[in-house]
């Protein structure tokens, strides 16, 4: 027997390979595999893209001109014709139902001639363009061949009912898929083990698993078409909830295993530490900051490792909270690692942390990427010996072979670029350090539950006193002059300005050229001021120097690529001009905008766009101009872009769901989360769920590790 030859499973017929299904040969099985369908179950979990109500078939004599109707008929004749004057091709069909004949025409789809043959039964759905005494004419309707001449098989599957429409798989048509799904559903055992808690099913009126699968493909007559096509029937709801519930259960279990561990180190807080914290604090904390800090310090003092996400809009002051947590840890003779997504941000953190700690006895170092120089080697050994207390670097710190003497706390900044996997890797690496993740991208609750479900969450909702929201203006390229006038006015008042350029990888060189040219233009335009350039391709020393000059007010205008997107903190900068704003994502623009208005001065943001602008691009800019609330913007972003895109597809850590859609099914995640928490709190309840679950399901949701 060849090695990849899987014998049909006797245990669960749904797990058997698709190629054992009648009507699926090796060739079709290969086509299915190409879209990740291997087992019968995979096929069942690929749901219709929409439903058509063919139970409402009309008799052709009754349909009026202009009506949209579903008809079914037998092909009497079919032909292809070229119109001489307009140069169209017309496929013309004459069809017959039990009330008479009617015409069907498709314009410029000559291949359809080959699709139809005399004697076939075809269902149509479309608009009647005219009706004459001789009959009616349908133009460009949706169609489906529902029966070949002389076959009587499966007639009931494709007509006279609510019919599921599937996306094609290779050469498999929707009709063939329908047949296969039907055959697969027959394989379902009479009673499929129940995994959803009874109370949940009862509260939401959810059908059994078996029934749900049937109904989600072949709904009972009378099911609401609106609900079906918006994926909201009880059957569909059940399948969504089931998937999200198992997902949340998996997260919960992993978290339980995690927090079941105890840290090697112990952290305590006394008056001496409180005094030392007060000493570094340059201002008094906002209520939100104080609450977040208290929760974090409580976590630190517990025997289980902390896994906490600190969420808060740009500028709300997460850094100081993280610093105080770091201070508590260092006062307990432990090291702290701070990781940022980019070198620039790591450098920034390094500078500000070092500054905040300048009157303390703690040593701060920056570990940059790149080659192993002599100084880097000595830094690394200082880390290993424990001569260094706080280590700042990029996320690459995880990948590099850096060793700590006593790592107590890891602070990860700008989490949305940092995946669940890396987080897990980090935990394996150390001796269970406490982990604090910070994100400035407000995340809609659904997404937070999906991607950070294994973390506790603290949110800072208030802003430091004296901030007023950044004022945003959306302007065409042609209004550039008036935008510059405004910049000149701000510079005249002693403020500084950012000019941001998009940098897309494919056209990196071109964009850099554009940014460089822009520097020249701006130098001429603002000849009394100094204009600098900052981009990711610069050597890190040069970059740090440029930042230092801007920060010390020796540069007035900073032209930059999006390297400044996160974390850069220049309180005197009051205005930002974003070039080609249409090319940026919403969250990104929000981040960028957060770079101004961070000090005592009113912040302004001018979004320059180039016409023509796409509808989505336009929606983005409008959304941004209308609110500065990061949470609102995040909700909008989720709608416009979808979850994967929003969090960065590859590293988002958001799993691909087979049924649930995080945009469509907002709110379900919350329910699923709560149910999972309930189950986890009840002894024996989890085992009961797991008993009903197939091995591969357990694997998929990370439920196997625990069993
Ligand atoms: P983010 O949350 O975006 O990381 P930062 O921590 O960089 O924000 O803080 C933004 C700015 O607000 C910094 O200049 C910081 O010094 C200042 N800041 C933070 N907290 C306070 C506070 N409680 N009072 C006054 N200024 C604050
Ligand atoms: Mg920050």
XYZ file of C-alpha atoms and ligand atoms in Angstrom:
735
model
C 0.000 0.000 0.000
C 1.460 3.422 -0.914
C 2.415 5.451 2.093
C -0.012 8.285 1.612
C -2.881 5.903 1.175
C -5.242 6.474 4.027
C -7.603 3.657 4.759
C -11.179 4.762 5.272
C -11.636 5.390 8.940
C -14.067 3.019 10.512
C -14.476 5.181 13.530
C -15.727 8.396 12.064
C -16.879 8.343 8.470
C -16.526 12.107 8.264
C -12.796 11.763 8.674
C -12.419 9.513 5.672
C -10.637 10.838 2.642
C -12.781 12.569 0.054
C -11.564 10.276 -2.672
C -13.555 7.450 -1.135
C -16.718 9.381 -1.691
C -18.778 8.177 -4.623
C -18.318 10.583 -7.500
C -14.893 11.827 -6.416
C -12.027 10.219 -8.271
C -8.334 10.892 -7.752
C -8.439 13.866 -10.117
C -11.258 15.594 -8.272
C -9.779 14.700 -4.930
C -6.629 16.468 -6.087
C -8.656 19.522 -7.050
C -10.260 19.516 -3.637
C -6.930 19.182 -1.932
C -5.780 22.285 -3.723
C -8.355 24.257 -1.750
C -7.521 22.382 1.454
C -10.376 19.945 1.368
C -9.165 16.488 2.269
C -11.854 14.784 4.273
C -15.592 14.516 3.989
C -15.793 16.749 6.995
C -13.773 19.444 5.248
C -16.379 19.426 2.531
C -19.212 19.753 5.031
C -17.546 22.735 6.591
C -17.333 24.578 3.337
C -20.669 26.304 3.392
C -22.766 27.696 0.552
C -21.916 31.211 -0.492
C -25.618 31.911 -0.805
C -29.000 30.270 -1.102
C -31.651 30.487 -3.799
C -35.274 29.892 -3.127
C -36.335 27.692 -5.984
C -39.436 26.608 -4.173
C -40.903 29.783 -5.551
C -40.541 28.731 -9.177
C -42.859 30.719 -11.386
C -44.762 29.441 -14.375
C -43.551 31.368 -17.388
C -47.050 32.438 -18.473
C -47.514 34.312 -15.230
C -44.353 36.385 -15.288
C -44.675 40.010 -16.353
C -42.195 42.182 -18.206
C -39.682 43.800 -15.871
C -40.098 41.187 -13.125
C -37.202 39.309 -11.596
C -38.212 35.687 -11.354
C -37.032 32.122 -10.874
C -38.041 29.825 -13.721
C -37.201 26.304 -14.622
C -37.442 24.702 -18.024
C -36.264 22.146 -20.474
C -33.986 23.260 -23.304
C -35.795 23.097 -26.650
C -33.021 24.645 -28.717
C -29.911 26.697 -28.285
C -27.864 28.705 -30.787
C -25.165 31.331 -31.151
C -25.708 34.470 -33.213
C -23.539 37.453 -34.057
C -25.353 40.791 -34.225
C -24.124 42.547 -37.295
C -24.523 46.132 -36.261
C -23.335 46.213 -32.666
C -20.900 43.338 -32.955
C -22.361 41.423 -29.998
C -22.588 37.695 -29.739
C -25.880 36.311 -28.501
C -26.536 32.879 -27.103
C -30.230 32.333 -27.651
C -32.195 29.577 -26.019
C -35.728 28.439 -26.310
C -36.936 26.682 -23.190
C -40.217 25.136 -22.139
C -41.983 24.735 -18.845
C -45.393 23.251 -18.227
C -47.081 26.525 -19.132
C -45.367 27.173 -22.451
C -42.114 28.250 -24.076
C -39.900 31.249 -23.315
C -36.671 32.788 -24.591
C -33.448 33.201 -22.711
C -30.599 35.323 -24.019
C -27.024 35.860 -22.865
C -25.028 38.685 -24.361
C -21.328 38.242 -25.129
C -20.945 34.897 -23.404
C -20.492 32.683 -26.498
C -19.046 29.802 -24.445
C -22.505 29.210 -23.000
C -23.494 27.637 -26.290
C -21.375 24.656 -25.287
C -22.861 24.484 -21.802
C -26.402 23.718 -22.864
C -27.906 20.868 -24.874
C -31.385 20.016 -25.916
C -33.355 18.149 -23.283
C -31.479 19.490 -20.267
C -33.374 20.916 -17.353
C -32.107 24.336 -16.406
C -33.126 26.730 -13.667
C -32.962 30.463 -14.291
C -33.039 33.465 -12.071
C -33.127 36.893 -13.644
C -34.989 39.748 -15.197
C -37.678 39.518 -17.836
C -36.857 42.156 -20.433
C -40.036 41.838 -22.427
C -43.081 39.805 -22.876
C -45.089 39.410 -26.038
C -48.073 37.287 -26.810
C -45.664 34.573 -27.970
C -43.791 34.392 -24.670
C -41.261 36.193 -22.557
C -37.582 36.883 -22.763
C -35.074 36.602 -19.920
C -31.788 38.404 -20.354
C -28.486 37.320 -18.778
C -30.080 35.330 -15.947
C -28.162 33.260 -13.405
C -28.564 29.708 -14.517
C -27.854 26.230 -13.395
C -28.144 22.996 -15.305
C -30.125 20.897 -12.883
C -30.689 17.781 -14.966
C -29.206 16.175 -18.044
C -31.453 14.716 -20.749
C -32.899 11.405 -19.561
C -31.587 11.507 -16.014
C -34.121 11.613 -13.313
C -31.710 11.291 -10.451
C -31.591 13.778 -7.594
C -34.205 15.961 -9.127
C -35.368 17.026 -5.709
C -31.966 18.313 -4.744
C -31.586 21.085 -7.256
C -35.039 22.506 -7.805
C -38.312 23.152 -6.044
C -36.618 23.913 -2.734
C -34.204 26.295 -1.094
C -31.032 25.439 -2.927
C -27.490 26.016 -1.696
C -25.090 27.676 -4.118
C -21.431 26.771 -3.664
C -18.295 28.326 -4.950
C -16.790 26.088 -7.619
C -13.903 23.819 -6.720
C -11.677 23.353 -9.758
C -13.854 21.709 -12.378
C -16.534 20.793 -9.877
C -19.689 22.798 -10.494
C -21.994 24.020 -7.797
C -24.401 21.281 -8.755
C -21.811 18.557 -8.404
C -20.700 19.944 -5.083
C -24.287 19.985 -3.947
C -24.570 16.312 -4.788
C -21.357 15.491 -2.961
C -22.378 17.435 0.117
C -25.685 15.658 0.089
C -23.947 12.304 -0.097
C -21.627 13.302 2.724
C -24.468 14.398 4.941
C -25.881 10.894 4.585
C -22.740 9.648 6.272
C -23.481 11.564 9.456
C -24.200 9.108 12.223
C -27.672 9.336 13.706
C -26.409 10.957 16.808
C -23.370 13.144 16.611
C -21.725 13.735 19.985
C -22.679 17.067 21.450
C -19.891 19.460 22.315
C -21.856 22.586 23.120
C -23.079 22.953 26.682
C -26.778 22.272 26.999
C -27.535 25.606 28.644
C -25.959 27.474 25.760
C -27.955 25.543 23.200
C -31.114 26.134 25.112
C -30.531 29.837 25.642
C -29.970 30.459 21.948
C -32.405 27.894 20.609
C -29.664 26.026 18.815
C -30.277 22.740 17.034
C -28.155 19.626 17.481
C -24.937 19.359 15.591
C -26.304 16.866 13.099
C -29.356 18.940 12.385
C -27.306 22.109 12.122
C -25.094 20.614 9.450
C -28.096 19.493 7.439
C -29.861 22.795 7.775
C -26.795 24.808 6.903
C -26.697 23.082 3.519
C -30.266 22.021 2.806
C -32.585 24.252 4.790
C -36.101 23.140 5.554
C -38.802 24.728 3.454
C -39.905 28.030 4.883
C -36.557 28.995 6.401
C -36.072 32.744 6.124
C -34.010 33.591 3.067
C -32.820 36.780 4.734
C -31.472 34.890 7.729
C -29.938 32.223 5.522
C -28.122 34.654 3.307
C -26.838 36.662 6.240
C -25.705 33.452 7.977
C -28.011 33.923 10.910
C -30.310 30.902 11.068
C -30.179 28.921 14.327
C -28.262 26.204 12.469
C -25.674 28.625 11.204
C -25.470 30.342 14.588
C -24.830 27.000 16.185
C -21.920 26.215 13.934
C -20.380 29.646 14.464
C -20.730 29.406 18.227
C -19.376 25.895 18.257
C -16.229 26.923 16.473
C -15.634 30.014 18.564
C -16.454 28.182 21.782
C -13.894 25.469 21.078
C -11.385 28.108 20.121
C -11.916 29.984 23.363
C -11.791 26.755 25.309
C -8.409 26.005 23.771
C -7.113 29.446 24.703
C -8.483 29.083 28.197
C -6.851 25.719 28.702
C -3.504 26.942 27.481
C -3.798 29.857 29.810
C -4.645 27.554 32.692
C -1.581 25.451 32.018
C 0.443 28.617 31.850
C -0.804 30.123 35.048
C -0.576 26.758 36.738
C 3.159 27.229 36.563
C 4.879 29.219 39.223
C 7.644 31.715 38.748
C 11.064 30.998 40.086
C 11.421 34.559 41.210
C 9.392 36.408 43.811
C 8.521 40.076 43.685
C 7.465 42.203 46.597
C 6.818 45.911 47.030
C 7.781 47.885 50.110
C 8.144 51.542 51.069
C 11.677 51.739 49.814
C 10.498 50.706 46.335
C 7.582 53.130 46.478
C 9.990 55.942 47.300
C 12.268 54.971 44.466
C 9.320 54.960 42.062
C 8.222 58.388 43.205
C 11.717 59.638 42.577
C 11.680 58.782 38.856
C 8.111 59.931 38.254
C 8.133 63.241 36.344
C 4.385 63.925 36.710
C 1.394 62.535 38.534
C -0.344 59.613 36.897
C -3.801 59.770 35.399
C -6.513 57.624 36.980
C -6.260 55.154 34.124
C -2.509 54.885 34.501
C -2.778 54.403 38.251
C -5.339 51.639 37.918
C -3.367 49.867 35.228
C -0.204 50.097 37.299
C -1.897 48.714 40.377
C -3.203 45.679 38.471
C 0.190 45.080 36.950
C 2.052 45.331 40.233
C -0.504 42.990 41.834
C 0.222 40.537 39.021
C 3.950 40.881 39.556
C 3.603 40.011 43.214
C 1.692 36.806 42.487
C 3.435 33.435 42.257
C 2.025 32.753 38.762
C 3.570 34.558 35.821
C 1.752 37.602 34.533
C 0.377 37.598 30.990
C -1.190 40.945 30.529
C -2.088 43.170 27.628
C -2.035 46.893 28.272
C -4.226 48.605 25.735
C -4.475 52.328 25.329
C -4.678 54.852 22.569
C -1.554 56.606 21.326
C -0.337 59.174 23.773
C -2.253 57.887 26.786
C 1.043 57.268 28.552
C 1.760 53.570 28.569
C 5.518 54.028 28.696
C 5.621 55.384 32.218
C 3.379 52.586 33.464
C 5.715 50.048 31.907
C 8.710 51.827 33.362
C 7.293 51.712 36.874
C 6.582 47.999 36.487
C 10.181 47.608 35.318
C 11.402 49.545 38.309
C 9.566 47.331 40.756
C 11.078 44.293 39.056
C 14.602 45.698 39.054
C 14.321 46.690 42.715
C 13.724 42.986 43.295
C 17.107 42.210 41.744
C 15.683 41.003 38.448
C 16.330 42.019 34.876
C 13.821 43.515 32.468
C 13.751 43.210 28.686
C 11.905 45.773 26.587
C 11.183 44.795 23.007
C 10.001 47.085 20.261
C 8.959 46.309 16.687
C 11.523 48.505 14.961
C 15.092 49.565 15.624
C 14.055 53.181 15.626
C 11.493 52.611 18.301
C 13.930 50.535 20.313
C 16.360 53.434 20.138
C 13.644 55.833 21.262
C 12.689 53.637 24.166
C 16.286 53.290 25.090
C 16.814 57.048 25.150
C 13.689 57.848 27.120
C 14.089 54.987 29.591
C 17.703 55.857 30.180
C 16.674 59.441 30.751
C 13.930 58.506 33.207
C 16.332 56.245 35.068
C 19.260 58.645 35.067
C 18.976 59.326 38.801
C 18.657 55.660 39.648
C 21.327 53.029 40.073
C 20.031 50.913 37.204
C 21.969 50.310 34.021
C 20.200 50.397 30.685
C 21.578 48.998 27.413
C 20.415 48.874 23.836
C 20.961 45.668 21.902
C 20.681 46.298 18.203
C 20.432 43.742 15.431
C 23.114 43.241 12.862
C 26.512 41.691 13.190
C 28.288 40.646 16.364
C 30.711 43.448 17.039
C 33.107 43.601 19.943
C 30.967 46.079 21.819
C 27.874 44.002 21.207
C 29.589 40.932 22.532
C 30.582 42.735 25.693
C 27.036 44.067 26.099
C 25.722 40.550 25.784
C 28.069 39.268 28.400
C 27.120 42.121 30.729
C 23.517 41.006 30.302
C 24.490 37.474 31.103
C 26.459 38.483 34.189
C 23.659 40.603 35.482
C 25.640 43.851 35.387
C 22.861 45.293 33.280
C 19.345 45.724 34.600
C 17.275 46.843 31.659
C 17.803 45.582 28.117
C 16.122 47.309 25.199
C 16.021 45.778 21.748
C 13.851 44.836 18.829
C 11.642 41.785 18.723
C 14.633 40.004 17.263
C 15.893 39.689 20.830
C 13.774 36.571 21.015
C 15.417 34.985 18.026
C 18.934 35.924 18.987
C 20.811 33.803 21.441
C 20.791 36.420 24.167
C 21.070 35.088 27.700
C 19.950 36.753 30.871
C 21.116 36.213 34.401
C 17.712 36.657 35.985
C 15.011 37.782 33.610
C 11.973 38.823 35.621
C 9.847 40.847 33.246
C 9.457 41.145 29.506
C 7.742 44.201 28.111
C 6.653 43.917 24.514
C 5.685 47.171 22.870
C 3.325 47.465 19.935
C 2.032 43.971 20.151
C 0.067 44.003 16.914
C 3.235 43.019 15.161
C 4.119 40.369 17.614
C 2.503 37.006 17.226
C 1.183 34.503 19.668
C 3.880 32.093 18.539
C 6.729 34.393 19.393
C 5.145 35.000 22.729
C 5.073 31.282 23.388
C 8.678 30.980 22.268
C 9.657 33.664 24.683
C 8.038 31.892 27.575
C 9.831 28.695 26.749
C 13.080 30.560 26.657
C 13.124 32.071 30.086
C 12.238 30.925 33.501
C 8.616 31.969 33.117
C 9.109 35.715 33.228
C 6.191 38.044 33.711
C 5.016 39.333 30.350
C 3.489 42.728 29.731
C 2.327 43.420 26.209
C 1.496 46.972 25.225
C -0.456 48.008 22.210
C -1.342 51.437 20.974
C -3.658 50.047 18.364
C -6.989 49.891 20.030
C -8.400 46.544 19.124
C -12.095 45.841 18.760
C -13.213 43.528 21.528
C -13.913 40.612 19.155
C -10.435 40.732 17.758
C -8.853 41.160 21.139
C -10.615 38.013 22.254
C -9.468 36.206 19.141
C -5.862 37.195 19.144
C -5.119 37.865 22.789
C -7.639 35.561 24.377
C -4.797 34.079 26.386
C -3.969 37.417 27.997
C -5.546 39.448 30.760
C -6.385 42.903 29.544
C -6.000 46.345 31.096
C -7.214 49.383 29.253
C -6.211 53.000 29.807
C -9.035 55.161 28.581
C -8.066 58.621 29.737
C -5.407 60.965 28.417
C -2.873 63.030 30.358
C -4.302 66.425 31.266
C -4.213 69.322 28.843
C -4.500 67.352 25.642
C -6.890 68.483 23.005
C -7.694 66.179 20.116
C -5.629 66.621 16.965
C -7.475 68.617 14.319
C -7.516 66.839 10.998
C -7.909 68.245 7.542
C -8.272 66.195 4.376
C -6.886 68.060 1.365
C -6.256 67.465 -2.325
C -2.787 67.722 -3.780
C -3.855 70.925 -5.425
C -4.329 72.501 -2.007
C -0.733 71.841 -1.103
C 0.191 75.531 -1.044
C -2.315 76.440 1.602
C -1.174 73.443 3.641
C 2.401 74.710 3.467
C 1.268 78.174 4.494
C -0.197 76.613 7.569
C 2.996 74.696 8.301
C 4.964 77.943 7.927
C 2.694 79.605 10.461
C 3.278 76.856 13.016
C 7.041 76.925 12.423
C 6.893 80.684 12.911
C 5.421 80.079 16.349
C 8.315 77.847 17.273
C 6.667 74.523 16.591
C 8.034 71.643 14.512
C 6.526 69.610 11.677
C 6.521 66.074 10.315
C 6.080 65.367 6.631
C 5.367 61.689 6.154
C 5.851 59.659 3.026
C 4.411 56.236 2.404
C 6.935 53.558 1.767
C 5.598 50.482 0.118
C 8.030 47.700 -0.365
C 7.454 47.217 -4.075
C 8.347 50.770 -4.873
C 10.715 51.461 -2.038
C 13.392 53.019 -4.243
C 10.936 55.265 -6.043
C 9.365 56.406 -2.818
C 12.704 57.126 -1.280
C 13.550 59.197 -4.300
C 10.292 61.069 -3.930
C 10.964 61.668 -0.249
C 14.470 62.918 -1.005
C 13.171 65.229 -3.711
C 10.592 66.461 -1.244
C 13.329 67.414 1.170
C 14.821 69.686 -1.516
C 11.482 71.267 -2.299
C 10.799 71.880 1.365
C 14.235 73.339 1.954
C 13.475 75.918 -0.740
C 9.977 76.544 0.573
C 11.019 76.877 4.224
C 14.428 78.427 3.649
C 14.633 79.885 7.123
C 14.346 76.468 8.698
C 16.272 73.213 8.787
C 14.722 70.228 7.054
C 15.923 66.675 7.765
C 15.224 63.254 6.311
C 14.621 60.018 8.157
C 14.034 56.588 6.689
C 14.488 52.948 7.536
C 17.360 52.421 5.129
C 19.629 54.786 7.033
C 22.318 53.459 9.311
C 21.060 53.323 12.838
C 23.649 55.853 14.030
C 22.542 58.361 11.411
C 18.952 57.761 12.287
C 19.567 58.259 15.987
C 21.486 61.435 15.194
C 18.652 62.810 13.060
C 16.155 62.005 15.777
C 18.381 63.659 18.327
C 18.595 66.822 16.201
C 14.844 66.928 15.773
C 14.329 66.296 19.426
C 16.729 69.084 20.431
C 14.958 71.433 18.036
C 17.977 71.762 15.725
C 15.793 70.450 12.930
C 12.402 72.047 12.312
C 10.861 69.869 9.670
C 11.355 66.131 9.553
C 10.570 64.407 6.284
C 10.186 60.769 7.051
C 8.867 57.448 5.937
C 6.576 55.531 8.217
C 9.434 54.530 10.507
C 8.050 57.198 12.809
C 4.680 55.513 12.877
C 4.995 54.171 16.369
C 6.219 55.610 19.575
C 8.170 58.645 18.420
C 7.645 61.320 21.021
C 8.395 64.968 20.221
C 6.071 67.166 22.288
C 7.017 70.331 20.391
C 5.891 68.921 17.031
C 2.440 70.302 16.331
C 1.754 69.618 12.703
C 1.956 66.607 10.474
C 1.505 66.493 6.721
C 0.844 63.035 5.319
C 1.642 62.680 1.645
C -0.373 60.156 -0.381
C -2.633 59.616 2.581
C -4.786 57.393 0.369
C -2.064 54.771 0.420
C -2.130 54.269 4.175
C -4.324 52.061 6.267
C -6.659 53.545 8.808
C -4.891 52.262 11.893
C -1.623 53.408 10.452
C -2.907 56.936 9.848
C -4.250 57.021 13.363
C -0.860 55.986 14.691
C 0.867 58.598 12.586
C -1.472 61.305 13.693
C -0.727 60.382 17.281
C 2.795 61.766 16.776
C 1.544 65.336 17.021
C -0.325 67.151 19.729
C 1.602 65.295 22.380
C 2.680 68.379 24.266
C 0.987 71.576 25.409
C 0.236 72.638 21.837
C -2.780 72.021 19.672
C -1.943 69.316 17.115
C -2.847 69.444 13.438
C -2.806 66.770 10.789
C -3.170 67.401 7.051
C -3.919 64.372 4.950
C -2.946 65.091 1.373
C -4.386 62.764 -1.171
C -4.017 62.311 -4.852
C -7.023 61.962 -7.103
C -8.630 59.763 -8.224
C -9.216 58.164 -4.862
C -10.905 54.797 -4.331
C -14.120 54.473 -2.400
C -12.404 52.682 0.464
C -9.594 55.210 0.473
C -12.147 57.952 0.722
C -14.023 56.177 3.510
C -10.777 55.829 5.435
C -9.894 59.506 5.256
C -13.435 60.534 6.171
C -13.448 58.220 9.171
C -10.179 59.612 10.343
C -11.232 63.224 10.020
C -14.462 62.566 11.890
C -13.052 61.088 15.095
C -9.897 60.798 17.141
C -11.225 57.944 19.251
C -8.942 55.034 18.516
C -11.549 52.455 19.449
C -14.048 53.873 16.985
C -11.395 53.943 14.310
C -10.505 50.353 15.031
C -14.098 49.217 14.576
C -14.206 51.039 11.263
C -10.919 49.533 10.226
C -12.128 46.055 10.988
C -15.125 46.643 8.758
C -13.091 48.075 5.917
C -10.229 45.646 5.961
C -11.170 42.482 7.769
C -9.337 40.923 10.696
C -6.327 39.368 8.997
C -5.334 42.510 7.195
C -5.969 44.625 10.198
C -3.607 42.794 12.469
C -1.092 41.932 9.788
C -1.984 38.587 8.293
C 1.079 36.560 8.930
C 1.807 37.394 12.493
C -1.616 38.290 13.701
C -2.067 35.064 15.579
C -5.710 35.164 14.554
C -6.578 31.669 13.399
C -8.455 31.060 10.218
C -11.938 30.014 11.118
C -13.945 27.715 8.903
C -17.349 28.973 9.884
C -17.005 32.146 11.871
C -16.237 35.467 10.291
C -14.878 37.936 12.789
C -16.438 40.902 11.076
C -19.820 39.371 10.410
C -19.975 37.552 13.712
C -18.930 40.232 16.173
C -20.508 39.524 19.491
C -20.430 35.753 19.060
C -16.849 35.746 20.281
C -17.895 37.375 23.519
C -20.557 34.727 24.106
C -18.114 31.977 23.263
C -15.546 33.450 25.604
C -17.976 33.660 28.492
C -19.182 30.098 27.921
C -15.638 28.823 27.838
C -14.813 30.615 31.069
C -17.885 29.073 32.706
C -16.988 25.582 31.553
C -13.407 25.974 32.650
C -14.580 26.891 36.103
C -16.670 23.760 36.498
C -14.830 20.578 37.361
C -15.254 17.749 34.917
C -17.105 19.932 32.426
C -14.133 20.306 30.109
C -13.530 16.558 30.014
C -17.099 16.074 28.976
C -16.670 18.446 26.045
C -13.406 16.812 25.044
C -14.938 13.361 25.052
C -17.326 14.414 22.323
C -14.585 15.832 20.194
C -12.680 14.272 17.372
C -8.890 14.113 17.614
C -8.279 16.466 14.731
C -10.638 19.003 16.212
C -8.724 18.869 19.442
C -5.544 19.474 17.558
C -6.986 22.364 15.642
C -8.006 24.243 18.752
C -5.020 23.313 20.846
C -7.224 21.136 23.001
C -5.030 18.088 22.606
C -2.096 19.270 24.697
C -4.152 19.135 27.801
C -6.003 15.840 27.460
P 1.942 55.938 24.547
O 0.868 55.384 25.395
O 1.475 56.277 23.187
O 3.172 55.093 24.554
P 3.632 57.740 25.941
O 3.888 56.837 27.054
O 4.697 57.871 24.909
O 2.305 57.321 25.208
O 3.225 59.140 26.520
C 2.897 60.210 25.685
C 3.341 61.524 26.283
O 2.566 61.857 27.396
C 4.776 61.508 26.746
O 5.346 62.735 26.393
C 4.655 61.383 28.249
O 5.740 61.966 28.906
C 3.388 62.129 28.519
N 2.657 61.676 29.697
C 2.365 60.408 30.005
N 1.661 60.320 31.131
C 1.494 61.578 31.591
C 0.848 62.154 32.727
N 0.226 61.397 33.649
N 0.872 63.496 32.851
C 1.482 64.253 31.921
N 2.116 63.777 30.847
C 2.123 62.453 30.654
Mg 4.350 54.152 23.119
